[in-house]
XYZ file of C-alpha atoms in Angstrom:
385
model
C -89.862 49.539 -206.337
C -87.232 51.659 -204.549
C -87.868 54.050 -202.501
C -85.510 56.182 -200.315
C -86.412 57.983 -197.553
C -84.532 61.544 -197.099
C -85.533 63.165 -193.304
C -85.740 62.781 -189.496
C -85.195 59.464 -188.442
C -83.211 57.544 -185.661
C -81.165 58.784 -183.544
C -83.260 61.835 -183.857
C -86.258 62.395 -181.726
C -89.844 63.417 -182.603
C -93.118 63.022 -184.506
C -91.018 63.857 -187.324
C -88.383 60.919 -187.356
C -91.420 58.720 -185.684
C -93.475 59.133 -188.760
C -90.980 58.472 -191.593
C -89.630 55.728 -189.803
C -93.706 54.439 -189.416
C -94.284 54.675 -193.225
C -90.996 53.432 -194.198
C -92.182 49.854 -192.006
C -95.794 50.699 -193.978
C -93.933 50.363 -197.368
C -91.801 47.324 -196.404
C -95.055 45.634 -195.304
C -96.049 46.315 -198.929
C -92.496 44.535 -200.114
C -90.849 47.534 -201.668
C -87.187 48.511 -200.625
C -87.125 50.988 -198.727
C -83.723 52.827 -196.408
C -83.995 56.514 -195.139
C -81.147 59.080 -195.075
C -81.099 61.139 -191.886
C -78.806 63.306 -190.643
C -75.478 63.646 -189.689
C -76.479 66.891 -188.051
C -79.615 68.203 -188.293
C -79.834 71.304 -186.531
C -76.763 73.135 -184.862
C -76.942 73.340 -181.290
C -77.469 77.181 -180.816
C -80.419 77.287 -183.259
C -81.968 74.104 -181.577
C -84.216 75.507 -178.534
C -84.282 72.163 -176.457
C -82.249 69.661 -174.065
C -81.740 67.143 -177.288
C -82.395 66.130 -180.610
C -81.516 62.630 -179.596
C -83.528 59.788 -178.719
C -81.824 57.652 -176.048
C -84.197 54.631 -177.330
C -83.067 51.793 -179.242
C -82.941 51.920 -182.718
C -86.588 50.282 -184.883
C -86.137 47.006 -186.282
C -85.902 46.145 -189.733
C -85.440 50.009 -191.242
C -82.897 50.634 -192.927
C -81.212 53.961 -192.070
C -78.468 55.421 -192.414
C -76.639 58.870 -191.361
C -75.270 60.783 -194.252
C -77.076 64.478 -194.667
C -75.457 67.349 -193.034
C -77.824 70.412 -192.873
C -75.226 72.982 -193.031
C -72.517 71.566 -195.237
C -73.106 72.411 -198.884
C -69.937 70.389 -199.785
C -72.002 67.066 -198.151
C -75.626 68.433 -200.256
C -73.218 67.685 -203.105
C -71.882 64.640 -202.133
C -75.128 62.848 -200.802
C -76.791 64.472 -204.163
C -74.147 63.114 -206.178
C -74.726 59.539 -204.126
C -77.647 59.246 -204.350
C -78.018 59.960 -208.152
C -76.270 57.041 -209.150
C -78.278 54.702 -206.638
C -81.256 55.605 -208.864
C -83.827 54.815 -206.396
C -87.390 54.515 -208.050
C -88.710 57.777 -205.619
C -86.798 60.053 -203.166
C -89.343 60.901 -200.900
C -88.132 64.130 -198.674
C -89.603 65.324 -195.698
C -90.417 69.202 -195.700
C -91.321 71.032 -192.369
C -89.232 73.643 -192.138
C -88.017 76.739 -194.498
C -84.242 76.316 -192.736
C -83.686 72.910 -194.329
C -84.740 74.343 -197.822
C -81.301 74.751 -199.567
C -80.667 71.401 -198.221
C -83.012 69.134 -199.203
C -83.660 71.298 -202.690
C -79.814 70.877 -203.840
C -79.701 66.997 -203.014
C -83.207 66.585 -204.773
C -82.131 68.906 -207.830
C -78.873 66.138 -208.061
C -80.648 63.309 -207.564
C -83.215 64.281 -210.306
C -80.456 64.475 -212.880
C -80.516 60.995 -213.672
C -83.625 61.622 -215.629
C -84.812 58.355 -213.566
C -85.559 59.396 -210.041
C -88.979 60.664 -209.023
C -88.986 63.030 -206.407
C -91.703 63.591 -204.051
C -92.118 65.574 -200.685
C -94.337 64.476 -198.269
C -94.961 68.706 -197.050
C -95.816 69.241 -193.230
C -95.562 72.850 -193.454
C -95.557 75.126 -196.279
C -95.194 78.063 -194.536
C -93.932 78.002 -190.894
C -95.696 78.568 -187.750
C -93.479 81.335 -186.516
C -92.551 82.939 -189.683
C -88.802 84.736 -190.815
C -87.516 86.496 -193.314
C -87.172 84.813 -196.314
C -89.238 81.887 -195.527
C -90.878 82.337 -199.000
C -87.680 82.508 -201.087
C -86.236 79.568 -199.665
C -89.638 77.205 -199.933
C -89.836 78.709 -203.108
C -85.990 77.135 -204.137
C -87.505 73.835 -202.184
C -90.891 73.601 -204.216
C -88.900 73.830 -207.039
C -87.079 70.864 -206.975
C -89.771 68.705 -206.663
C -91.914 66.449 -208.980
C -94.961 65.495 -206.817
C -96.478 66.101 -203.045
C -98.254 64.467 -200.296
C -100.129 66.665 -198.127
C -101.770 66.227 -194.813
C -104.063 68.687 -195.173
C -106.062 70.833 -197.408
C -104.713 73.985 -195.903
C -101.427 72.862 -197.203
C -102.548 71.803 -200.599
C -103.570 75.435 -201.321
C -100.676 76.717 -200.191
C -98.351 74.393 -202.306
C -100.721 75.505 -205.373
C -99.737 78.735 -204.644
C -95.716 77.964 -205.419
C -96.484 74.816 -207.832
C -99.442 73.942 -209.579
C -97.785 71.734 -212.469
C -97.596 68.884 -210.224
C -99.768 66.332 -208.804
C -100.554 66.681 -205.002
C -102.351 64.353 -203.422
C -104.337 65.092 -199.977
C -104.072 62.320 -197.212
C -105.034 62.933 -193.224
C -102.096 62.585 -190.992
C -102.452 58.574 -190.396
C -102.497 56.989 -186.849
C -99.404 57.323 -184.776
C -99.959 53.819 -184.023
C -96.187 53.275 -182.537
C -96.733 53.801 -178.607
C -98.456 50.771 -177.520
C -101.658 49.708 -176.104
C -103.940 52.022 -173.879
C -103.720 51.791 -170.123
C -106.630 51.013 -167.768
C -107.279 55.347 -166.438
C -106.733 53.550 -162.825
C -103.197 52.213 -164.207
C -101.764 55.279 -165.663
C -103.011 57.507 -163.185
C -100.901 55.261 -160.353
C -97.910 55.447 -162.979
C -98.048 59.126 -162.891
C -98.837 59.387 -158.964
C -102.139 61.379 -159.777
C -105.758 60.973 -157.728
C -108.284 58.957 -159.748
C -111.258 60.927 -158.054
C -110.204 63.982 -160.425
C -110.481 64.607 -163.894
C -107.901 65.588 -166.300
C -107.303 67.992 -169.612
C -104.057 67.008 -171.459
C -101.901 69.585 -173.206
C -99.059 67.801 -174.934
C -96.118 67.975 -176.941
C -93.383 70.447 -176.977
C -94.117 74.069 -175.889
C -93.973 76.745 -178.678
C -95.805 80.160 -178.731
C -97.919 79.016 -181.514
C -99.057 76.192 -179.765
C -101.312 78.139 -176.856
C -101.075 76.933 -173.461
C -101.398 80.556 -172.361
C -104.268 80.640 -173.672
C -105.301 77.377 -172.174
C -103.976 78.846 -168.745
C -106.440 81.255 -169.010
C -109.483 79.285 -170.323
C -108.756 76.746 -166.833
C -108.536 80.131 -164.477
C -111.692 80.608 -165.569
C -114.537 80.995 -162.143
C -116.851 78.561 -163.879
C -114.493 75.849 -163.386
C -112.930 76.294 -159.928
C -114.557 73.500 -157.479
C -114.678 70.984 -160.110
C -111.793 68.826 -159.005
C -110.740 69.532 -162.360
C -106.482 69.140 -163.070
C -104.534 70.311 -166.195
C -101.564 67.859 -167.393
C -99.198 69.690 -169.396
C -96.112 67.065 -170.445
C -93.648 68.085 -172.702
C -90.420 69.763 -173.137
C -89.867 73.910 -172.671
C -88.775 75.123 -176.183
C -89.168 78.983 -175.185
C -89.336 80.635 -172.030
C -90.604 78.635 -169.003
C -90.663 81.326 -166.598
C -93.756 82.686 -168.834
C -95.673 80.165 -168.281
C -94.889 79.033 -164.865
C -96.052 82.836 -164.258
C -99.169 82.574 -166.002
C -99.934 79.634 -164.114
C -99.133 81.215 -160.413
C -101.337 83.998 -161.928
C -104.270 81.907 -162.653
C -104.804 81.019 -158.986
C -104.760 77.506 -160.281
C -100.965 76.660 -159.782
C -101.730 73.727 -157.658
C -104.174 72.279 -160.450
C -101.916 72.964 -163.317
C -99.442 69.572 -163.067
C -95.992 70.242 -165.178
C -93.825 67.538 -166.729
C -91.461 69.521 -168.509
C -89.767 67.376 -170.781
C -89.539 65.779 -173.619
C -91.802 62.499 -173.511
C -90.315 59.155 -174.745
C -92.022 56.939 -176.949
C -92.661 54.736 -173.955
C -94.217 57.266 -171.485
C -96.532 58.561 -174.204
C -99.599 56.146 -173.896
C -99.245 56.823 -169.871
C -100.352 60.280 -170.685
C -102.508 59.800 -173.131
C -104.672 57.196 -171.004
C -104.870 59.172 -167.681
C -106.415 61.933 -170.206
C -110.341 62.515 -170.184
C -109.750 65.509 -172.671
C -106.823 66.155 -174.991
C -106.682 69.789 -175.466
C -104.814 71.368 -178.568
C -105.767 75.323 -178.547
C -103.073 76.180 -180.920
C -102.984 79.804 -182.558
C -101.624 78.558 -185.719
C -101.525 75.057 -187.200
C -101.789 72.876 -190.576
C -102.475 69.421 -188.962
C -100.753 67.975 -185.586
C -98.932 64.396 -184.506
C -101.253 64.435 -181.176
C -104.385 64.744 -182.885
C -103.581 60.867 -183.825
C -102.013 60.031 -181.228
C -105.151 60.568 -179.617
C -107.498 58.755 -182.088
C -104.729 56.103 -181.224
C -106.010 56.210 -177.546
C -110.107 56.683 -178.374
C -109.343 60.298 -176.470
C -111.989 62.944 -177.052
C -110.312 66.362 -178.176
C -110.361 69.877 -177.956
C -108.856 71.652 -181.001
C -109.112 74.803 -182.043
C -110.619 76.078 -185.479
C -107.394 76.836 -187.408
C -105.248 75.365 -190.450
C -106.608 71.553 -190.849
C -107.315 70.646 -187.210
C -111.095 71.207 -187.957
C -110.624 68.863 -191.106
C -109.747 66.043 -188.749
C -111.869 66.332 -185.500
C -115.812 66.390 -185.966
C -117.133 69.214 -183.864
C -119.531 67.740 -181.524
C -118.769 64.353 -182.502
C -115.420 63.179 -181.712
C -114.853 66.272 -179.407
C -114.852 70.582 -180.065
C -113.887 72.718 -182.383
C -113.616 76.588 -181.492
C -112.231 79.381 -181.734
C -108.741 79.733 -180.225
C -110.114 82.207 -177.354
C -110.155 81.502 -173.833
C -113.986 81.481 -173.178
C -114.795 79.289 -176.091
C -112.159 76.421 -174.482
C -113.580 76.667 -171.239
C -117.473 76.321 -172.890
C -116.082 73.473 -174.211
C -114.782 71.764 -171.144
C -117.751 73.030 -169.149
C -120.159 71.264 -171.458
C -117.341 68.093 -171.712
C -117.661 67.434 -168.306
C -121.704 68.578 -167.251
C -123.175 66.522 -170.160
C -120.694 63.555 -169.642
C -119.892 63.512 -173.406
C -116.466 61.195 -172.556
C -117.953 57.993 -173.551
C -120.282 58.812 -176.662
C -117.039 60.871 -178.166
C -114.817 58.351 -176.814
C -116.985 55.764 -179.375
C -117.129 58.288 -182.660
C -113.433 58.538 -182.348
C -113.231 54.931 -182.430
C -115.146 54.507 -185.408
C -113.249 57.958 -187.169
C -110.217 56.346 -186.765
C -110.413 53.699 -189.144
C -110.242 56.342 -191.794
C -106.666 56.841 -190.660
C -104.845 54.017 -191.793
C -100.803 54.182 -193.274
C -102.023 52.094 -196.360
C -103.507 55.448 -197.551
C -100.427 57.303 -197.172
C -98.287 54.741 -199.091
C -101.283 54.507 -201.664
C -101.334 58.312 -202.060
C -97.322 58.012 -202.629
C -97.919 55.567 -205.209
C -100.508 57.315 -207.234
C -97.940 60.525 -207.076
C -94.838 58.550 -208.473
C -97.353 57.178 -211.380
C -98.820 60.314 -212.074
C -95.260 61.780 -212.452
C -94.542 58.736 -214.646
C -97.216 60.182 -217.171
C -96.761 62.956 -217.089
C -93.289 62.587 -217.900
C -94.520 59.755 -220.961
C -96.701 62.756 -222.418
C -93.957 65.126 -222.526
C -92.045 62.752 -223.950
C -94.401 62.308 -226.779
């Protein structure tokens, strides 16, 4: 079987490009032939809010990729559409996060599916975007379009691809492991990496900063009285994609500047696990959300988490089990971390999320793509008939 990859991938940087480029190894573990086309350009500079969309890491091993797609170019849709028609690959599977890259990826899969050969299926992140535009639904509506078949990560986003197409299969698969960054740390080890005191405990907020993603709200859960005097730090690490100044405000505000610890920028692949092991909480207390990258990252780790109850966190993390799940208001956080820390829940979560994790493998992913391409197949044979 051939199956061609169209989405993030190296150079680029991200969960996005780390995850195709993770179930692209999956499927070549599993002896089909697999490449991925990535972009020439991917976004244009002035609508791209951080330092870089680049990696400066070396390129995997054994993927194929190549750089052909060019975002804004409809003359290259054509001619990578065109391409990859007559390659006839057995599935185009194309990534789908984002309403921008819509006329895009739904002209090169409309080509491609020409051949009356090609399946095409879209593994969907995001049916409708966190922070929403005009027009978002007319252009995932020209995107949905186009396609024969979708993986989802979440329920959330099986409903909402129902509500644009439901005459194709979809199957439903949790976000698997990011399983890419290495073995945990000793907490004594990462803390020294990171210069940080091992006497205090730590609350992780990771990943890029967006509005959607809550840290202010976060800020105000930690400025909260009931947690002062509890040698208690905040890590926040990753890169600024909207006004620092806010937030660097909120936390001067909170009385708690010298508790709130900033690495503002984007996080290689090779820091991550650092992070992630000095953690005694990961804390996600996003606004809006469908599933998230650091959720498995830290089931990678055996990290206890904090999410908050919207979109498919809630689907992912057992309340009271493997860590919280509340409402994305400041006082429900900090009765979370309050109870965290006063009924020493680290180690029996730590243990649930050890045993929840197996649930997450990348075999179910590639399984879920397989049953989608076969399901197309018949469906195809009946029409046929």
């Amino acid at each position: 079987m051939k199956i061609t990859f169209l989405g993030p991938a190296y150079p680029y940087r991200g969960g996005l490009a780390t995850f195709n480029e993770r179930l692209a190894r999956q499927f070549t573990l599993e002896c089909k032939d697999v490449d991925i086309r990535t972009f020439t350009l991917q976004y244009p500079g002035f609508l791209f809010p951080g330092k870089t969309q680049f990696t400066d890491g070396p390129a995997p091993e054994g993927i194929k990729i190549k750089r052909e797609l060019n975002s804004i170019n409809p003359f290259n849709w054509l001619i990578t559409g065109f391409r990859l028609r007559k390659e006839k690959a057995d599935i185009l599977l194309v990534r789908y996060w984002l309403p921008f890259m819509a006329p895009c990826l739904g002209t090169v899969a409309r080509i491609v599916k020409s051949n009356k050969y090609t399946v095409i299926i879209s593994v969907v992140d995001n049916v409708y975007p966190h922070e929403k535009h005009f027009g978002d639904y007319f252009l995932t509506k020209f995107f949905m379009k186009s396609i024969d078949g979708a993986a989802v990560l979440s329920d959330v986003v099986q409903n909402d691809v129902a509500g644009f197409r439901n005459d194709i299969p979809v199957c439903v698969t949790p976000h698997p492991l990011f399983d890419t960054y290495g073995k945990k740390l000793t907490r004594n080890e990462a803390l020294s990496a990171l210069k940080l005191d091992p006497d205090s405990s730590y609350l992780l907020f990771f990943g890029i900063i967006r509005n959607y993603k809550g840290l202010d709200i976060l800020i105000e859960a930690f400025s909260d009285e009931r947690l002062r005097g509890r040698n208690l730090k905040l890590i926040v690490a990753g890169e600024f994609y909207e006004n620092e100044d806010h937030y660097r405000n909120l936390a001067k505000e909170s009385g708690r500047e010298k508790d709130i610890i900033f690495y503002d920028h984007f996080i290689s692949d090779s820091d991550v696990r650092t992070f992630f092991s000095a953690a005694d909480l990961v804390v996600q207390p996003y606004k809006s959300a469908t599933q998230s990258g650091v959720t498995q990252i830290a089931f990678h780790f055996d990290k206890p988490m904090l999410v908050t109850d919207v979109g498919g966190l809630k689907e992912i993390v057992p309340h009271e089990k493997c860590g919280y799940v509340v409402q994305p208001q400041p006082g429900a956080i900090t009765d979370a971390i309050i109870d965290f820390f006063e009924n020493d829940r680290k180690n029996a979560f730590s243990e649930c999320v050890r045993k929840e994790k197996e649930k997450f493998s990348w075999n179910k992913m590639t399984d879920a793509v397989t049953e989608i391409f076969y399901k197309c197949l018949l469906k195809q044979l009946i029409k046929a008939l």
